[in-house]
Every structure is written in structure tokens, then in C-alpha cells.
mmCIF file of C-alpha atoms in Angstrom:
data_model
loop_
_atom_site.group_PDB
_atom_site.id
_atom_site.type_symbol
_atom_site.label_atom_id
_atom_site.label_comp_id
_atom_site.label_asym_id
_atom_site.label_seq_id
_atom_site.Cartn_x
_atom_site.Cartn_y
_atom_site.Cartn_z
ATOM 1 C CA MET E 81 150.391 51.417 120.344
ATOM 2 C CA ALA E 82 153.748 53.143 120.684
ATOM 3 C CA GLU E 83 153.652 54.606 117.204
ATOM 4 C CA TYR E 84 150.465 56.637 117.751
ATOM 5 C CA TRP E 85 150.462 60.269 118.871
ATOM 6 C CA PRO E 86 150.594 61.198 122.584
ATOM 7 C CA TRP E 87 147.350 62.797 123.797
ATOM 8 C CA TRP E 88 148.574 66.409 123.608
ATOM 9 C CA ALA E 89 149.696 66.064 119.971
ATOM 10 C CA GLY E 90 146.350 64.549 119.023
ATOM 11 C CA ALA E 91 144.553 67.322 120.868
ATOM 12 C CA LEU E 92 146.471 69.923 118.839
ATOM 13 C CA GLY E 93 145.641 68.106 115.618
ATOM 14 C CA LEU E 94 141.920 67.951 116.385
ATOM 15 C CA ALA E 95 141.821 71.613 117.405
ATOM 16 C CA ALA E 96 143.766 72.616 114.289
ATOM 17 C CA SER E 97 141.229 70.877 112.072
ATOM 18 C CA ALA E 98 138.222 72.332 113.903
ATOM 19 C CA LEU E 99 139.595 75.878 114.013
ATOM 20 C CA SER E 100 140.919 75.924 110.450
ATOM 21 C CA HIS E 101 137.439 74.819 109.353
ATOM 22 C CA LEU E 102 135.759 77.484 111.485
ATOM 23 C CA PHE E 103 137.948 80.374 110.358
ATOM 24 C CA LEU E 104 138.226 79.387 106.680
ATOM 25 C CA LEU E 105 134.613 78.332 106.057
ATOM 26 C CA ARG E 106 132.903 80.460 108.750
ATOM 27 C CA ARG E 107 131.050 77.307 109.819
ATOM 28 C CA PRO E 108 131.733 74.801 112.630
ATOM 29 C CA LEU E 109 133.342 71.516 111.632
ATOM 30 C CA GLY E 110 131.018 68.543 111.297
ATOM 31 C CA VAL E 111 131.476 65.477 109.113
ATOM 32 C CA SER E 112 128.021 63.875 109.252
ATOM 33 C CA GLY E 113 126.299 66.847 107.634
ATOM 34 C CA ALA E 114 128.300 66.292 104.456
ATOM 35 C CA TYR E 115 126.953 62.732 104.091
ATOM 36 C CA ALA E 116 123.305 63.793 103.851
ATOM 37 C CA ARG E 117 124.161 66.434 101.259
ATOM 38 C CA VAL E 118 126.349 64.066 99.211
ATOM 39 C CA LEU E 119 123.565 61.466 99.261
ATOM 40 C CA ASP E 120 121.286 64.064 97.706
ATOM 41 C CA LEU E 121 124.015 65.188 95.312
ATOM 42 C CA THR E 122 121.917 65.798 92.210
ATOM 43 C CA ARG E 123 119.257 67.675 94.157
ATOM 44 C CA GLU E 124 121.832 69.796 95.995
ATOM 45 C CA ARG E 125 123.599 70.690 92.744
ATOM 46 C CA ALA E 126 120.260 71.578 91.118
ATOM 47 C CA LEU E 127 119.415 73.835 94.076
ATOM 48 C CA GLU E 128 122.779 75.551 93.739
ATOM 49 C CA ARG E 129 122.244 76.086 89.992
ATOM 50 C CA GLU E 130 118.830 77.653 90.729
ATOM 51 C CA GLU E 131 120.396 79.875 93.359
ATOM 52 C CA ARG E 132 123.109 81.021 90.954
ATOM 53 C CA ARG E 133 120.483 81.750 88.299
ATOM 54 C CA ALA E 134 118.387 83.786 90.729
ATOM 55 C CA PHE E 135 121.506 85.601 91.893
ATOM 56 C CA THR E 136 122.449 86.434 88.295
ATOM 57 C CA ASP E 137 118.889 87.482 87.404
ATOM 58 C CA ALA E 138 118.660 89.716 90.426
ATOM 59 C CA ALA E 139 122.069 91.225 89.803
ATOM 60 C CA LEU E 140 121.124 91.798 86.156
ATOM 61 C CA ARG E 141 117.868 93.470 87.167
ATOM 62 C CA ALA E 142 119.678 95.697 89.639
ATOM 63 C CA SER E 143 122.222 96.866 87.078
ATOM 64 C CA LEU E 144 119.480 97.505 84.466
ATOM 65 C CA VAL E 145 117.584 99.658 86.954
ATOM 66 C CA SER E 146 120.643 101.723 87.845
ATOM 67 C CA GLU E 147 121.484 102.196 84.149
ATOM 68 C CA THR E 148 117.934 103.379 83.469
ATOM 69 C CA ILE E 149 118.135 105.800 86.370
ATOM 70 C CA ALA E 150 121.441 107.193 85.064
ATOM 71 C CA ASP E 151 119.891 107.655 81.601
ATOM 72 C CA MET E 152 116.845 109.383 83.077
ATOM 73 C CA ARG E 153 119.053 111.817 84.997
ATOM 74 C CA ALA E 154 121.123 112.508 81.871
ATOM 75 C CA SER E 155 118.014 113.334 79.830
ATOM 76 C CA GLY E 156 116.644 115.670 82.514
ATOM 77 C CA VAL E 157 113.766 113.582 83.927
ATOM 78 C CA PRO E 158 112.439 115.238 87.168
ATOM 79 C CA GLU E 159 114.135 113.946 90.363
ATOM 80 C CA ALA E 160 110.753 113.105 91.922
ATOM 81 C CA GLU E 161 110.040 110.498 89.221
ATOM 82 C CA ILE E 162 113.552 109.089 89.511
ATOM 83 C CA ALA E 163 113.211 108.867 93.308
ATOM 84 C CA ALA E 164 109.987 106.864 92.929
ATOM 85 C CA LEU E 165 111.652 104.335 90.619
ATOM 86 C CA GLU E 166 114.718 104.137 92.884
ATOM 87 C CA SER E 167 112.682 103.404 96.029
ATOM 88 C CA GLN E 168 110.627 100.787 94.158
ATOM 89 C CA SER E 169 113.730 98.969 92.935
ATOM 90 C CA THR E 170 115.377 98.942 96.368
ATOM 91 C CA ARG E 171 112.199 97.467 97.849
ATOM 92 C CA GLU E 172 112.173 94.708 95.236
ATOM 93 C CA GLY E 173 115.916 94.417 95.682
ATOM 94 C CA PRO E 174 117.497 90.972 95.532
ATOM 95 C CA ALA E 175 118.579 89.207 98.685
ATOM 96 C CA LEU E 176 122.086 88.508 97.500
ATOM 97 C CA VAL E 177 122.994 86.500 100.589
ATOM 98 C CA ALA E 178 125.728 83.908 100.943
ATOM 99 C CA SER E 179 124.369 80.364 100.949
ATOM 100 C CA LYS E 180 125.696 77.103 102.398
ATOM 101 C CA THR E 181 129.081 75.694 101.493
ATOM 102 C CA PRO E 182 128.808 74.272 97.962
ATOM 103 C CA VAL E 183 128.259 70.517 97.963
ATOM 104 C CA ASN E 184 131.314 70.063 95.712
ATOM 105 C CA ALA E 185 133.413 71.628 98.465
ATOM 106 C CA GLN E 186 131.909 69.090 100.888
ATOM 107 C CA LEU E 187 133.075 66.318 98.550
ATOM 108 C CA VAL E 188 136.548 67.859 98.529
ATOM 109 C CA PHE E 189 136.493 67.870 102.343
ATOM 110 C CA LEU E 190 135.561 64.185 102.569
ATOM 111 C CA ALA E 191 138.109 63.200 99.917
ATOM 112 C CA CYS E 192 140.823 65.138 101.733
ATOM 113 C CA MET E 193 140.046 63.271 104.939
ATOM 114 C CA VAL E 194 140.860 60.062 103.096
ATOM 115 C CA ALA E 195 143.996 61.657 101.632
ATOM 116 C CA GLY E 196 145.138 62.934 105.032
ATOM 117 C CA ALA E 197 144.738 59.497 106.561
ATOM 118 C CA LEU E 198 146.594 57.959 103.617
ATOM 119 C CA ALA E 199 149.504 60.347 104.209
ATOM 120 C CA SER E 200 149.521 59.527 107.906
ATOM 121 C CA ALA E 201 149.507 55.771 107.362
ATOM 122 C CA ALA E 202 152.140 55.954 104.623
ATOM 123 C CA LEU E 203 154.467 58.117 106.738
ATOM 124 C CA SER E 204 154.099 55.809 109.753
ATOM 125 C CA GLY E 205 154.488 52.583 107.820
ATOM 126 C CA ARG E 206 150.951 51.581 108.746
ATOM 127 C CA LEU E 207 149.648 51.481 105.183
ATOM 128 C CA THR E 208 148.527 47.938 104.327
ATOM 129 C CA LEU E 209 145.655 46.636 102.239
ATOM 130 C CA GLN E 210 143.102 44.983 104.518
ATOM 131 C CA TRP E 211 139.892 43.553 103.093
ATOM 132 C CA MET E 212 138.871 42.175 106.466
ATOM 133 C CA PRO E 213 139.784 43.355 109.977
ATOM 134 C CA ALA E 214 142.289 41.440 112.032
ATOM 135 C CA GLY E 215 142.609 40.950 115.780
ATOM 136 C CA LEU E 216 139.821 42.033 118.084
ATOM 137 C CA GLN E 217 136.925 42.336 115.631
ATOM 138 C CA PRO E 218 137.071 38.798 114.171
ATOM 139 C CA SER E 219 137.601 37.380 117.661
ATOM 140 C CA MET E 220 134.384 39.100 118.738
ATOM 141 C CA PHE E 221 132.195 38.901 115.662
ATOM 142 C CA GLY E 222 133.584 35.904 113.793
ATOM 143 C CA SER E 223 134.855 36.029 110.235
ATOM 144 C CA GLY E 224 133.122 36.280 106.869
ATOM 145 C CA ALA E 225 129.395 36.991 106.773
ATOM 146 C CA GLY E 226 128.911 37.576 110.513
ATOM 147 C CA LEU E 227 131.673 40.163 110.606
ATOM 148 C CA GLY E 228 130.499 41.839 107.410
ATOM 149 C CA LEU E 229 126.966 42.049 108.742
ATOM 150 C CA THR E 230 128.241 43.580 111.988
ATOM 151 C CA LEU E 231 130.140 46.257 110.086
ATOM 152 C CA PHE E 232 127.120 47.067 107.900
ATOM 153 C CA ALA E 233 124.685 47.085 110.827
ATOM 154 C CA GLY E 234 127.068 49.211 112.890
ATOM 155 C CA GLY E 235 127.369 51.619 109.993
ATOM 156 C CA LEU E 236 123.585 51.691 109.620
ATOM 157 C CA LEU E 237 123.204 52.728 113.265
ATOM 158 C CA VAL E 238 125.920 55.359 112.832
ATOM 159 C CA GLY E 239 124.290 56.821 109.734
ATOM 160 C CA LEU E 240 120.766 56.742 111.140
ATOM 161 C CA GLY E 241 121.824 58.013 114.549
ATOM 162 C CA THR E 242 123.955 60.902 113.316
ATOM 163 C CA ARG E 243 121.221 61.957 110.873
ATOM 164 C CA LEU E 244 118.579 62.046 113.616
ATOM 165 C CA ALA E 245 120.922 63.726 116.091
ATOM 166 C CA GLY E 246 122.142 66.250 113.531
ATOM 167 C CA GLY E 247 125.780 65.626 114.333
ATOM 168 C CA CYS E 248 128.554 63.188 115.157
ATOM 169 C CA THR E 249 131.864 63.094 117.040
ATOM 170 C CA SER E 250 133.128 66.165 115.199
ATOM 171 C CA GLY E 251 129.891 68.118 114.855
ATOM 172 C CA HIS E 252 128.480 67.625 118.340
ATOM 173 C CA GLY E 253 131.522 66.243 120.135
ATOM 174 C CA LEU E 254 134.324 68.508 119.034
ATOM 175 C CA SER E 255 132.639 71.649 117.687
ATOM 176 C CA GLY E 256 129.426 71.602 119.697
ATOM 177 C CA CYS E 257 131.110 70.973 123.047
ATOM 178 C CA ALA E 258 133.816 73.546 122.291
ATOM 179 C CA ARG E 259 130.977 76.008 121.733
ATOM 180 C CA LEU E 260 129.400 74.897 125.027
ATOM 181 C CA GLN E 261 126.144 74.097 123.227
ATOM 182 C CA PRO E 262 123.816 72.261 125.643
ATOM 183 C CA ALA E 263 122.375 70.120 122.851
ATOM 184 C CA SER E 264 125.853 69.022 121.777
ATOM 185 C CA MET E 265 127.077 68.346 125.304
ATOM 186 C CA LEU E 266 124.033 66.165 125.916
ATOM 187 C CA ALA E 267 124.461 64.396 122.576
ATOM 188 C CA THR E 268 128.142 63.744 123.319
ATOM 189 C CA ALA E 269 127.358 62.416 126.800
ATOM 190 C CA VAL E 270 124.760 60.068 125.296
ATOM 191 C CA PHE E 271 126.827 58.707 122.419
ATOM 192 C CA PHE E 272 129.922 58.310 124.574
ATOM 193 C CA GLY E 273 127.820 56.688 127.279
ATOM 194 C CA MET E 274 126.328 54.220 124.811
ATOM 195 C CA GLY E 275 129.750 53.603 123.275
ATOM 196 C CA ILE E 276 131.100 52.744 126.711
ATOM 197 C CA GLY E 277 128.120 50.615 127.716
ATOM 198 C CA VAL E 278 127.973 48.600 124.518
ATOM 199 C CA SER E 279 131.766 48.140 124.413
ATOM 200 C CA VAL E 280 131.869 46.844 127.982
ATOM 201 C CA LEU E 281 128.993 44.510 127.128
ATOM 202 C CA ILE E 282 130.561 43.046 123.996
ATOM 203 C CA ALA E 283 133.919 42.718 125.763
ATOM 204 C CA ARG E 284 132.224 40.666 128.456
ATOM 205 C CA VAL E 285 129.991 38.588 126.211
ATOM 206 C CA LEU E 286 132.020 38.152 123.038
ATOM 207 C CA ALA E 287 135.740 38.414 123.820
ATOM 208 C CA MET M 132 130.319 81.480 91.818
ATOM 209 C CA SER M 133 133.415 82.846 90.041
ATOM 210 C CA ARG M 134 136.283 80.443 89.417
ATOM 211 C CA ASP M 135 138.493 82.392 91.804
ATOM 212 C CA ALA M 136 135.911 82.220 94.583
ATOM 213 C CA SER M 137 135.284 78.496 94.077
ATOM 214 C CA THR M 138 139.028 77.758 94.203
ATOM 215 C CA LYS M 139 139.143 79.566 97.541
ATOM 216 C CA VAL M 140 136.220 77.522 98.896
ATOM 217 C CA PHE M 141 137.783 74.259 97.722
ATOM 218 C CA ALA M 142 141.087 75.161 99.394
ATOM 219 C CA ALA M 143 139.177 76.233 102.508
ATOM 220 C CA ALA M 144 137.498 72.819 102.568
ATOM 221 C CA ALA M 145 140.625 70.824 101.699
ATOM 222 C CA ILE M 146 142.838 72.137 104.510
ATOM 223 C CA PRO M 147 140.692 71.098 107.503
ATOM 224 C CA GLY M 148 139.910 67.812 105.732
ATOM 225 C CA LEU M 149 143.580 66.953 105.330
ATOM 226 C CA ILE M 150 144.406 67.956 108.912
ATOM 227 C CA LEU M 151 141.487 65.991 110.369
ATOM 228 C CA GLY M 152 142.152 62.843 108.330
ATOM 229 C CA PHE M 153 145.856 62.961 109.166
ATOM 230 C CA SER M 154 145.246 63.643 112.864
ATOM 231 C CA LEU M 155 142.575 60.982 113.375
ATOM 232 C CA SER M 156 144.857 58.404 111.767
ATOM 233 C CA HIS M 157 147.941 59.518 113.699
ATOM 234 C CA ILE M 158 145.955 59.369 116.934
ATOM 235 C CA GLY M 159 144.904 55.806 116.163
ATOM 236 C CA PHE M 160 141.179 56.323 115.743
ATOM 237 C CA GLY M 161 141.187 54.137 112.619
ATOM 238 C CA ASP M 162 142.117 51.159 114.775
ATOM 239 C CA PHE M 163 139.130 49.291 116.301
ATOM 240 C CA SER M 164 141.175 48.042 119.246
ATOM 241 C CA GLU M 165 142.248 51.603 120.124
ATOM 242 C CA VAL M 166 138.621 52.785 120.046
ATOM 243 C CA HIS M 167 137.574 49.764 122.105
ATOM 244 C CA ARG M 168 140.304 50.532 124.656
ATOM 245 C CA MET M 169 139.000 54.105 124.868
ATOM 246 C CA PHE M 170 135.420 52.946 125.482
ATOM 247 C CA THR M 171 136.429 50.364 128.111
ATOM 248 C CA PHE M 172 138.832 52.765 129.885
ATOM 249 C CA ALA M 173 141.687 50.358 129.272
ATOM 250 C CA ASP M 174 143.685 53.323 127.998
ATOM 251 C CA LEU M 175 142.926 56.981 128.690
ATOM 252 C CA ARG M 176 145.000 58.347 125.794
ATOM 253 C CA LEU M 177 142.135 58.754 123.316
ATOM 254 C CA LEU M 178 139.843 60.259 125.941
ATOM 255 C CA LEU M 179 142.492 62.803 126.936
ATOM 256 C CA THR M 180 143.124 63.558 123.280
ATOM 257 C CA PHE M 181 139.441 64.278 122.756
ATOM 258 C CA ALA M 182 139.102 66.361 125.930
ATOM 259 C CA GLY M 183 142.229 68.306 125.049
ATOM 260 C CA GLY M 184 140.966 68.871 121.526
ATOM 261 C CA VAL M 185 137.655 70.235 122.789
ATOM 262 C CA THR M 186 139.418 72.556 125.256
ATOM 263 C CA LEU M 187 141.820 73.983 122.689
ATOM 264 C CA THR M 188 139.009 74.398 120.166
ATOM 265 C CA ALA M 189 136.948 76.245 122.793
ATOM 266 C CA LEU M 190 139.723 78.824 123.116
ATOM 267 C CA GLY M 191 139.692 79.382 119.367
ATOM 268 C CA VAL M 192 135.896 79.570 119.312
ATOM 269 C CA ALA M 193 136.038 82.371 121.891
ATOM 270 C CA VAL M 194 138.330 84.332 119.555
ATOM 271 C CA PHE M 195 136.032 83.643 116.582
ATOM 272 C CA ARG M 196 132.968 84.779 118.518
ATOM 273 C CA ARG M 197 134.472 88.213 119.064
ATOM 274 C CA ARG M 198 134.218 88.845 115.320
ATOM 275 C CA HIS M 199 131.377 86.645 114.125
ATOM 276 C CA GLY M 200 128.188 85.140 115.439
ATOM 277 C CA LEU M 201 127.212 81.503 115.375
ATOM 278 C CA PRO M 202 123.701 80.066 115.426
ATOM 279 C CA SER M 203 122.686 77.917 118.393
ATOM 280 C CA ARG M 204 122.239 74.191 118.050
ATOM 281 C CA PRO M 205 118.702 73.172 118.932
ATOM 282 C CA LEU M 206 117.934 70.320 121.297
ATOM 283 C CA HIS M 207 115.098 68.314 119.768
ATOM 284 C CA ARG M 208 113.475 64.889 119.799
ATOM 285 C CA GLY M 209 116.064 63.421 117.461
ATOM 286 C CA THR M 210 119.088 64.521 119.475
ATOM 287 C CA VAL M 211 119.061 61.930 122.259
ATOM 288 C CA ILE M 212 117.672 58.903 120.431
ATOM 289 C CA GLY M 213 119.960 59.606 117.478
ATOM 290 C CA SER M 214 123.008 59.881 119.724
ATOM 291 C CA ALA M 215 122.095 56.618 121.470
ATOM 292 C CA LEU M 216 121.878 54.785 118.135
ATOM 293 C CA PHE M 217 125.106 56.407 116.954
ATOM 294 C CA GLY M 218 127.050 55.413 120.078
ATOM 295 C CA THR M 219 125.887 51.828 119.712
ATOM 296 C CA GLY M 220 126.927 51.704 116.077
ATOM 297 C CA TRP M 221 130.303 53.249 116.889
ATOM 298 C CA ALA M 222 131.059 50.686 119.576
ATOM 299 C CA VAL M 223 130.121 47.810 117.283
ATOM 300 C CA SER M 224 131.779 48.985 114.063
ATOM 301 C CA GLY M 225 134.585 51.103 115.505
ATOM 302 C CA ALA M 226 133.639 53.845 113.099
ATOM 303 C CA CYS M 227 131.950 57.223 113.057
ATOM 304 C CA PRO M 228 131.324 59.247 109.860
ATOM 305 C CA GLY M 229 134.863 60.635 110.044
ATOM 306 C CA ILE M 230 136.660 57.478 111.161
ATOM 307 C CA VAL M 231 135.317 55.364 108.293
ATOM 308 C CA LEU M 232 137.041 57.730 105.853
ATOM 309 C CA VAL M 233 140.244 57.432 107.861
ATOM 310 C CA GLN M 234 139.978 53.649 107.619
ATOM 311 C CA LEU M 235 139.755 53.853 103.827
ATOM 312 C CA GLY M 236 142.797 56.111 103.682
ATOM 313 C CA GLU M 237 144.752 53.639 105.822
ATOM 314 C CA GLY M 238 143.954 50.778 103.459
ATOM 315 C CA ARG M 239 141.324 49.235 105.743
ATOM 316 C CA PHE M 240 138.956 48.527 102.859
ATOM 317 C CA TYR M 241 136.486 46.628 105.044
ATOM 318 C CA GLY M 242 135.504 50.197 105.879
ATOM 319 C CA LEU M 243 133.626 50.175 102.566
ATOM 320 C CA ILE M 244 131.083 47.814 104.166
ATOM 321 C CA THR M 245 130.693 50.191 107.093
ATOM 322 C CA LEU M 246 130.459 53.145 104.691
ATOM 323 C CA ALA M 247 127.686 51.438 102.751
ATOM 324 C CA GLY M 248 125.866 50.927 106.050
ATOM 325 C CA ILE M 249 126.360 54.595 106.968
ATOM 326 C CA PHE M 250 124.917 55.824 103.671
ATOM 327 C CA ALA M 251 121.981 53.444 104.072
ATOM 328 C CA GLY M 252 121.432 54.731 107.595
ATOM 329 C CA VAL M 253 121.635 58.383 106.494
ATOM 330 C CA TRP M 254 119.025 57.650 103.834
ATOM 331 C CA VAL M 255 116.722 55.864 106.305
ATOM 332 C CA GLY M 256 117.247 58.742 108.738
ATOM 333 C CA GLY M 257 115.987 61.203 106.158
ATOM 334 C CA ARG M 258 112.791 59.163 105.662
ATOM 335 C CA VAL M 259 112.283 58.845 109.417
ATOM 336 C CA GLN M 260 112.707 62.605 109.836
ATOM 337 C CA ARG M 261 110.074 63.297 107.194
ATOM 338 C CA ALA M 262 107.673 60.668 108.528
ATOM 339 C CA ALA M 263 108.043 61.668 112.170
ATOM 340 C CA ARG M 264 108.264 65.432 111.387
ATOM 341 C CA LEU M 265 111.656 65.659 113.068
ATOM 342 C CA PRO M 266 113.801 68.720 112.400
ATOM 343 C CA SER M 267 116.631 68.120 109.956
ATOM 344 C CA GLU M 268 119.325 70.449 111.262
ATOM 345 C CA SER M 269 122.885 69.297 110.913
ATOM 346 C CA CYS M 270 126.472 70.368 111.391
#
């Protein structure tokens, strides 16, 4: 379609999204990962609450220990005793490490994808309310129930497949291949290959 | 997390989301016929877009790697079979986990049916992983 971006503009857009994600979140871009976490929303949020509690407890413990040590020094307790307490506390020390991106941030990411697409469609005059697809899909899969079932079944395969593969077009395809990860390059070859094979098949049989 | 830190994370998540949603829509990935044309080689535009995107991203990744490390992605039993199922679903529905969101943003509300299917599939995938002792790494 004439109104869509030429290949080089699209390439810049994809790279901008992948690299902004990488540099801002210190993690490669990948959409499918967010779905699994959002599905388990309550559990993920509970895990994050636990983590925050442990973080706070550990930080509290650490500050109590250092206050005690300061008091001991002030009241003239021998350095040898203080050293023993200090080494014990550093051994027990909390692992205050950074965890995964918060699941609420993942929700923001997904919502912003919708918003970005909305802006694009609105700016290009492509924004129309469609409850059913038009054109190629109904000509291939019929209308009504048959088409709806195809969309659901297709989605089911996408969800199941990306969960098992641990990535999708962005995770394996864009990020993984850009990182020259063998697993991602293989995954991309396979899902593109299947996409091509199945598309050629349905074009021949259904169109 | 402090309110200041969480605002930063939300902004850090919003920016790539907006860019990706906008770009995928502007490229035409929300359109089933465009995706079908890509898969049947009727039009090379989307393929070139993708290849170009990967290449440009690779340059940026090289810069990132100079400062930070990144864990490797494992190749495991789920990788190939999962990708095969995914590719099939993509060809049939026109959507991937990102594209379905783009469809919703464009007003293509039939994408809600696809989205329901995706969530169902992600749920089933989790059960399969547990039952078959498959690793559950993800992007």
C-alpha cells in the first residue's frame, strides 16, 4: 500500500524501538515475555511485594548493625570485638540485587504499543472500527464462526508457540538475531519458514 | 521501589512501546494482506524492513556490549517446536504477540479474538512446560 513506510524507514523504526528498550531497560526487547507475566499478574505482584519486603528488612538490618557498631566504638568497646561483629554482618549481608522489570512496567509497555499504533493509524487516516476483517481473510476463511475460530486458533498457536520457544518476532527475531544468538537465529528461521510454507499453502488451497 | 525510580521505569517502558507500536503500524504489519504478501514473497518490502531493522539493531547491540554484558539465549527442546507452532499461527491469524496489539490500536477489534487465543495459548504453554519439564526462559 502506498501509504505505508518504505523499508528503510521501517527498519529505523524497529531499530529505534529495540535499542531504546535495550539502553533504557538494560534488557533486550521482547513482547511475548510480557504476556506470560501479565497472565500471572497477581502472583508476579505478590513476588515483587515479597522482594521489596526482604529488601527493606535486609536494609533495615544492615543499618541497625552499623549503628550498633558506631555506638560500640563511641563507648570504647575493643576493636577486636567490633571486628568480629562487622565480619559476621557482612557475611550475612543482604543480596540487594536488581530484579526483573516490574510487571506493572510490562503492562505500561503493552498499553503503549496499542497507543503507538493508535497514533499511527489516526495520523495516516487508517483508523476505522472493524469488528471483522475485510478482504483476504474472509475470502480465505469465510465469515462469522469459521473466521472467528481461525483467529482464535491462530492466536492459540501463537501463544503456545512463543511460550515454548521463549520468544517471538521481537524477542528472537529482532533482538536475538541482532545479538547473533544461535538459538534466536534458528527460531527465526523456523517461524519464518513455517509462516512462508503455511501462507503459500493457504493461498493455493483457500484463495 | 521509590516513586521516583518507578516513574523512571515506567517512562523507560513507555518509550520503546510507543515507538514499536507506531512503527509496526506505519510499516503495515497490522494488515493481514501485507503480512501474507511478505510470506508469499509477493512484496519484499516487509522482509527488507525486518532485515534492515535487525542489521541496525546489531550495530547498537555492539555499542551496548562494550559497556554491559548480556546473558546468552539457550537453545532447548521448546525452541524449534515452539517456533514451528508460532509461525503457523502467524500465517493463519496474521498476528504475533506484538502485531495483535497494533491491530487493537488501529481499530481492528477482531484482534480481541486473536488476543484471547494468544492468552489461552500462553496459559497452555505454561502447563506444557511444567508437564514436559521444559525450561521457561523468555525474552
